[in-house]
XYZ file of N, CA and C in Angstrom:
441
model
N 21.754 -20.521 -5.582
C 22.726 -20.307 -6.027
C 24.145 -21.382 -7.572
N 24.592 -20.226 -7.913
C 25.223 -21.336 -8.814
C 26.185 -21.648 -8.775
N 26.739 -22.925 -9.097
C 27.690 -23.772 -8.712
C 29.307 -23.383 -8.892
N 29.794 -23.553 -7.738
C 31.080 -22.991 -7.705
C 32.254 -23.940 -8.273
N 33.284 -23.402 -9.051
C 33.978 -24.104 -9.760
C 35.681 -23.803 -9.092
N 35.762 -24.489 -8.291
C 37.077 -24.483 -7.530
C 38.912 -25.138 -8.537
N 38.691 -24.154 -8.949
C 40.258 -24.168 -9.946
C 40.852 -24.604 -9.586
N 41.291 -23.818 -8.112
C 42.865 -24.610 -7.606
C 42.784 -26.264 -7.023
N 41.373 -26.939 -6.743
C 41.094 -27.964 -6.626
C 40.904 -28.553 -7.338
N 40.652 -28.655 -8.901
C 41.142 -28.955 -9.235
C 42.207 -29.642 -10.002
N 42.848 -27.724 -10.083
C 44.926 -28.360 -10.797
C 45.481 -29.823 -10.008
N 45.364 -28.958 -9.032
C 45.566 -29.758 -7.816
C 44.907 -30.911 -7.867
N 43.488 -31.498 -7.769
C 43.470 -32.499 -8.434
C 43.891 -33.342 -9.440
N 44.057 -33.020 -9.695
C 44.490 -33.670 -11.600
C 45.406 -34.057 -11.697
N 46.405 -33.519 -10.789
C 48.402 -34.141 -10.667
C 47.888 -34.962 -9.172
N 46.889 -35.021 -8.741
C 47.053 -36.572 -7.904
C 46.071 -36.878 -7.345
N 45.766 -37.524 -7.928
C 44.346 -38.056 -8.505
C 42.788 -38.754 -7.507
N 44.752 -39.330 -6.782
C 44.022 -40.185 -5.073
C 43.693 -40.186 -4.300
N 43.299 -38.289 -4.050
C 43.527 -37.553 -3.454
C 41.996 -36.742 -3.251
N 41.435 -36.072 -1.697
C 40.457 -35.622 -1.624
C 40.465 -34.228 -1.526
N 39.537 -33.996 -0.676
C 39.193 -32.392 0.156
C 40.195 -33.049 1.333
N 40.019 -33.334 1.836
C 40.684 -33.304 3.354
C 42.270 -33.184 2.551
N 43.449 -33.802 2.120
C 44.662 -34.426 1.153
C 45.024 -32.492 0.709
N 43.719 -32.178 0.048
C 43.735 -30.866 -0.545
C 44.127 -29.936 0.918
N 43.192 -29.972 1.763
C 43.296 -29.009 3.129
C 45.362 -29.597 3.679
N 45.377 -30.642 4.668
C 45.969 -31.163 5.033
C 47.831 -30.764 4.384
N 47.358 -30.698 2.731
C 48.933 -29.946 1.693
C 49.166 -28.970 2.077
N 48.177 -28.191 1.892
C 48.235 -26.622 2.560
C 48.104 -25.580 3.811
N 47.896 -26.446 4.247
C 47.842 -26.524 5.872
C 49.461 -26.625 6.182
N 50.276 -27.492 6.129
C 51.530 -27.647 5.515
C 52.189 -26.701 4.387
N 51.740 -26.988 3.897
C 52.138 -26.261 2.971
C 52.977 -23.652 3.472
N 51.707 -24.155 3.107
C 51.473 -22.498 3.524
C 52.193 -21.807 5.036
N 52.386 -23.120 6.217
C 52.179 -22.901 7.943
C 52.003 -23.225 8.406
N 50.628 -22.711 8.041
C 49.007 -22.625 8.934
C 48.966 -23.377 10.100
N 49.026 -22.232 10.708
C 48.732 -21.989 12.342
C 48.101 -22.482 12.650
N 48.288 -24.089 14.065
C 46.722 -25.002 14.284
C 45.700 -24.013 14.731
N 45.976 -22.858 15.603
C 45.313 -21.493 16.417
C 43.780 -20.912 15.413
N 44.928 -20.249 13.554
C 44.016 -20.726 12.678
C 43.033 -21.448 12.869
N 43.588 -22.417 12.252
C 42.096 -23.689 11.814
C 40.956 -23.238 12.905
N 41.236 -23.380 14.230
C 40.339 -23.350 15.945
C 39.359 -22.132 15.650
N 40.092 -20.884 14.993
C 39.445 -19.397 15.180
C 38.672 -19.737 14.010
N 39.152 -19.662 12.925
C 37.855 -20.453 11.907
C 37.004 -20.687 11.671
N 37.125 -22.350 12.852
C 35.855 -22.426 13.087
C 34.831 -21.689 13.802
N 35.670 -21.028 14.753
C 34.051 -19.448 15.200
C 33.727 -18.893 14.427
N 33.833 -18.770 12.876
C 32.775 -18.474 12.207
C 31.889 -19.160 11.817
N 31.524 -20.098 11.998
C 30.924 -20.938 11.921
C 29.737 -21.151 12.908
N 30.501 -21.044 13.906
C 29.995 -21.942 15.733
C 30.265 -20.452 16.444
N 29.949 -19.498 16.102
C 30.525 -17.918 17.072
C 29.846 -18.831 19.383
N 30.657 -17.854 19.702
C 30.028 -17.349 20.943
C 29.328 -16.692 20.941
N 28.038 -16.724 21.837
C 27.307 -15.464 21.929
C 27.152 -14.320 23.402
N 27.178 -13.155 22.902
C 26.410 -13.004 24.297
C 25.212 -11.912 24.193
N 24.843 -11.598 25.739
C 24.045 -11.555 25.693
C 23.550 -10.582 26.834
N 23.151 -9.361 25.743
C 22.701 -7.887 26.804
C 21.555 -7.210 26.400
N 20.769 -6.972 27.396
C 19.209 -5.724 27.498
C 18.864 -6.874 26.457
N 18.301 -8.522 26.490
C 17.501 -9.387 25.640
C 18.355 -8.806 24.668
N 19.623 -9.002 24.167
C 19.620 -8.970 22.958
C 20.574 -10.045 23.292
N 21.293 -10.619 21.671
C 21.838 -11.538 21.153
C 23.059 -11.321 20.108
N 24.305 -11.345 20.741
C 25.933 -10.607 19.848
C 26.599 -11.642 19.552
N 27.079 -11.230 18.336
C 28.907 -12.453 18.098
C 29.438 -12.039 19.156
N 29.671 -12.426 20.141
C 30.794 -12.470 21.200
C 31.912 -11.451 20.232
N 32.218 -12.228 19.061
C 34.045 -10.890 18.348
C 33.390 -10.189 17.794
N 31.425 -10.346 17.318
C 31.645 -8.512 17.307
C 31.228 -7.374 17.878
N 30.830 -7.376 19.152
C 30.512 -7.147 20.471
C 31.560 -5.219 20.754
N 30.825 -5.141 21.223
C 31.347 -3.508 21.109
C 30.883 -2.641 22.121
N 31.354 -2.777 23.375
C 30.421 -2.599 24.434
C 30.286 0.052 23.679
N 30.766 -0.004 23.614
C 31.258 1.981 23.133
C 30.064 1.655 22.336
N 30.562 1.045 21.248
C 29.473 1.268 19.975
C 27.576 0.319 20.660
N 27.454 -0.381 21.336
C 26.201 -0.573 21.361
C 25.872 0.803 22.285
N 26.370 0.690 22.685
C 26.171 1.696 24.016
C 25.337 2.651 22.738
N 26.292 3.237 21.986
C 26.148 5.100 21.449
C 24.715 4.084 20.573
N 24.735 2.844 19.850
C 23.163 2.902 19.588
C 22.287 3.055 19.973
N 21.828 2.199 21.520
C 21.073 2.992 21.602
C 21.134 3.937 23.014
N 22.089 5.200 22.906
C 21.891 6.639 23.141
C 21.520 7.139 21.988
N 21.092 6.171 20.934
C 20.865 7.642 19.496
C 19.305 6.059 19.052
N 18.819 5.776 20.607
C 17.591 5.465 20.017
C 17.270 4.224 19.112
N 17.908 3.200 18.915
C 17.973 2.086 17.173
C 16.800 1.537 18.153
N 16.133 1.140 17.485
C 15.541 -0.196 18.532
C 16.320 -1.815 17.887
N 15.511 -2.266 18.914
C 16.954 -3.501 19.479
C 17.620 -4.147 18.256
N 16.113 -4.440 16.771
C 16.154 -5.605 15.530
C 17.347 -5.041 15.470
N 17.819 -3.551 15.175
C 19.173 -2.441 14.612
C 19.710 -2.354 15.336
N 20.100 -2.600 16.336
C 21.005 -2.962 16.792
C 21.848 -4.640 17.031
N 20.794 -4.744 17.106
C 21.869 -6.685 16.396
C 21.871 -6.677 15.383
N 21.425 -5.997 14.075
C 22.069 -6.168 12.893
C 23.355 -5.535 12.428
N 23.507 -4.667 13.195
C 24.699 -4.233 12.364
C 25.920 -4.344 13.332
N 25.146 -5.264 15.024
C 26.882 -5.485 15.708
C 27.054 -6.875 15.210
N 26.055 -7.382 14.921
C 25.883 -9.025 14.139
C 26.667 -8.827 12.955
N 26.980 -7.857 11.501
C 26.729 -7.961 10.763
C 28.964 -8.262 10.407
N 28.459 -9.042 9.449
C 29.686 -10.150 8.783
C 29.644 -9.956 7.527
N 31.197 -9.131 7.053
C 31.640 -8.771 5.936
C 32.204 -9.982 5.189
N 31.901 -10.527 4.921
C 32.178 -12.404 4.177
C 32.708 -11.882 3.129
N 32.469 -10.802 2.604
C 33.297 -10.769 1.118
C 35.169 -10.382 1.387
N 35.126 -8.855 2.820
C 36.450 -9.307 2.945
C 37.789 -10.094 3.526
N 36.843 -11.192 3.238
C 38.598 -12.550 3.500
C 38.377 -12.525 2.119
N 37.981 -12.355 0.825
C 39.075 -12.181 -0.326
C 38.890 -11.332 -1.336
N 40.739 -11.858 -2.043
C 40.605 -10.725 -3.149
C 39.791 -9.310 -3.602
N 39.495 -8.200 -4.162
C 38.902 -7.371 -4.183
C 38.061 -7.602 -5.148
N 38.768 -8.687 -6.427
C 38.013 -8.563 -8.108
C 37.061 -9.186 -7.133
N 36.589 -9.316 -8.692
C 34.693 -10.335 -8.625
C 34.688 -11.328 -8.479
N 36.642 -12.426 -9.312
C 36.515 -13.309 -9.404
C 36.199 -14.551 -8.807
N 36.214 -14.178 -7.465
C 35.773 -14.734 -5.923
C 34.195 -14.968 -5.121
N 33.214 -14.148 -5.961
C 31.809 -14.024 -5.760
C 31.309 -14.588 -5.080
N 31.245 -16.251 -6.472
C 30.583 -17.355 -5.425
C 30.843 -17.809 -4.652
N 32.172 -17.854 -4.493
C 32.274 -18.387 -3.309
C 32.215 -17.623 -2.279
N 32.200 -16.224 -2.209
C 32.230 -14.993 -0.652
C 30.354 -15.370 -1.018
N 29.695 -15.792 -1.761
C 28.099 -16.145 -2.071
C 28.141 -17.110 -0.859
N 29.202 -18.489 -1.142
C 27.925 -20.186 -0.607
C 29.211 -19.567 0.438
N 29.776 -18.905 1.166
C 30.778 -18.783 2.324
C 29.445 -18.089 3.325
N 28.944 -17.120 2.442
C 26.825 -16.575 3.647
C 26.305 -17.466 3.938
N 26.262 -18.578 2.706
C 25.394 -19.544 2.632
C 25.923 -19.911 4.052
N 26.736 -20.396 3.465
C 27.363 -21.658 5.347
C 26.979 -20.979 6.950
N 27.572 -19.806 6.421
C 27.578 -19.438 7.849
C 26.314 -19.642 8.557
N 25.223 -18.790 7.398
C 24.284 -18.382 7.980
C 23.541 -20.108 8.202
N 23.946 -21.334 7.255
C 22.858 -22.121 8.334
C 23.823 -22.807 9.019
N 25.037 -23.199 10.073
C 25.913 -22.886 10.955
C 24.733 -22.545 12.001
N 25.272 -20.859 12.039
C 24.937 -20.266 12.539
C 23.397 -20.190 13.501
N 22.581 -21.176 12.145
C 20.913 -20.764 12.517
C 20.963 -22.142 13.398
N 22.057 -22.790 13.431
C 21.142 -24.087 13.675
C 22.059 -23.763 15.398
N 22.946 -23.272 15.503
C 23.581 -22.559 16.888
C 22.683 -22.362 17.920
N 21.965 -20.986 16.393
C 20.703 -20.357 17.218
C 19.973 -20.501 17.836
N 19.161 -21.828 16.924
C 18.297 -22.570 17.671
C 18.572 -23.273 18.567
N 19.786 -24.137 18.938
C 19.980 -24.727 19.619
C 20.434 -24.054 21.050
N 20.645 -23.036 21.042
C 21.234 -22.326 22.492
C 19.999 -21.527 23.200
N 18.907 -21.108 21.804
C 18.122 -19.936 22.094
C 17.023 -20.015 20.975
N 16.086 -21.787 22.037
C 14.668 -22.288 22.080
C 14.029 -21.018 21.721
N 13.616 -20.061 22.353
C 12.495 -19.960 22.744
C 12.158 -18.580 21.720
N 13.715 -17.975 21.260
C 13.204 -17.146 20.011
C 13.371 -17.017 18.840
N 12.496 -16.219 18.124
C 13.119 -16.526 16.765
C 13.373 -15.501 16.035
N 14.855 -15.793 14.991
C 16.043 -15.171 14.875
C 15.416 -14.975 13.183
N 15.404 -13.728 13.196
C 15.484 -13.548 11.671
C 17.540 -13.686 10.587
N 17.957 -14.230 10.222
C 19.040 -14.654 9.887
C 18.752 -14.149 7.965
N 19.522 -13.111 7.552
C 20.224 -12.564 7.020
C 21.438 -12.554 6.003
N 21.316 -12.991 4.638
C 22.726 -12.741 3.311
C 22.410 -12.580 2.503
N 23.557 -11.408 2.189
C 23.426 -10.362 1.086
C 24.355 -9.783 0.013
N 23.737 -8.890 -0.555
C 24.863 -8.479 -1.391
C 24.357 -6.441 -1.501
N 25.948 -5.786 -0.463
C 25.941 -4.808 -1.442
C 26.892 -4.509 -1.664
N 27.089 -2.883 -2.337
C 27.892 -2.738 -3.909
C 29.452 -1.399 -3.407
N 29.016 -1.208 -1.682
C 30.481 -1.514 -1.686
C 30.858 -2.334 -0.595
N 30.022 -3.355 -0.462
C 31.036 -4.538 1.049
C 30.649 -5.399 0.854
N 29.994 -5.909 -0.563
C 29.730 -7.307 -0.989
C 29.298 -8.461 -0.142
N 29.240 -9.154 -0.250
C 28.117 -10.728 0.418
C 28.973 -10.382 1.981
N 27.674 -9.851 2.403
C 27.047 -9.999 4.390
C 26.547 -11.226 4.434
N 26.656 -11.369 6.081
C 25.243 -12.253 7.043
C 25.351 -10.726 7.878
N 24.126 -11.012 8.745
C 24.009 -10.385 9.641
C 22.839 -11.903 10.385
N 22.326 -11.671 11.670
C 21.277 -11.627 12.213
C 20.550 -10.715 13.123
N 19.386 -11.035 13.282
C 18.413 -10.120 14.777
C 17.739 -10.774 14.936
N 16.864 -10.497 16.228
C 15.779 -11.263 16.951
C 14.188 -10.262 15.956
N 13.382 -11.315 15.466
C 12.442 -10.795 15.273
C 11.190 -10.453 16.543
């Protein structure tokens, strides 16, 4: 992955040269009136809760019973069901132009690394394949399934 240039952060530190990324975060929280709920919920992107269903593992926030039932009814294999139901379209968190592709790629890798550790802790006996990628229609994405 190529290096990300954090233009906004660089501009901010040029005028506040003694400050760190912690100060940057605090300033944005205060100036943009970011609700504390958002901060806690944002953490769930990196450390989600999981749901177990028929031996499969799903990100709780992504799990939809009706979609699960449809995928089972259509005779999809378990790995495909997990793949599609755990899919996070990371590029959707960024503006539509390509100027934040490196940011989306970085976020994908960070999500991958943190969820990998959480799966390892919670499901020691399971083997997971974690996937980050890029699709022309949806941009950067993350998903996982059991092998």
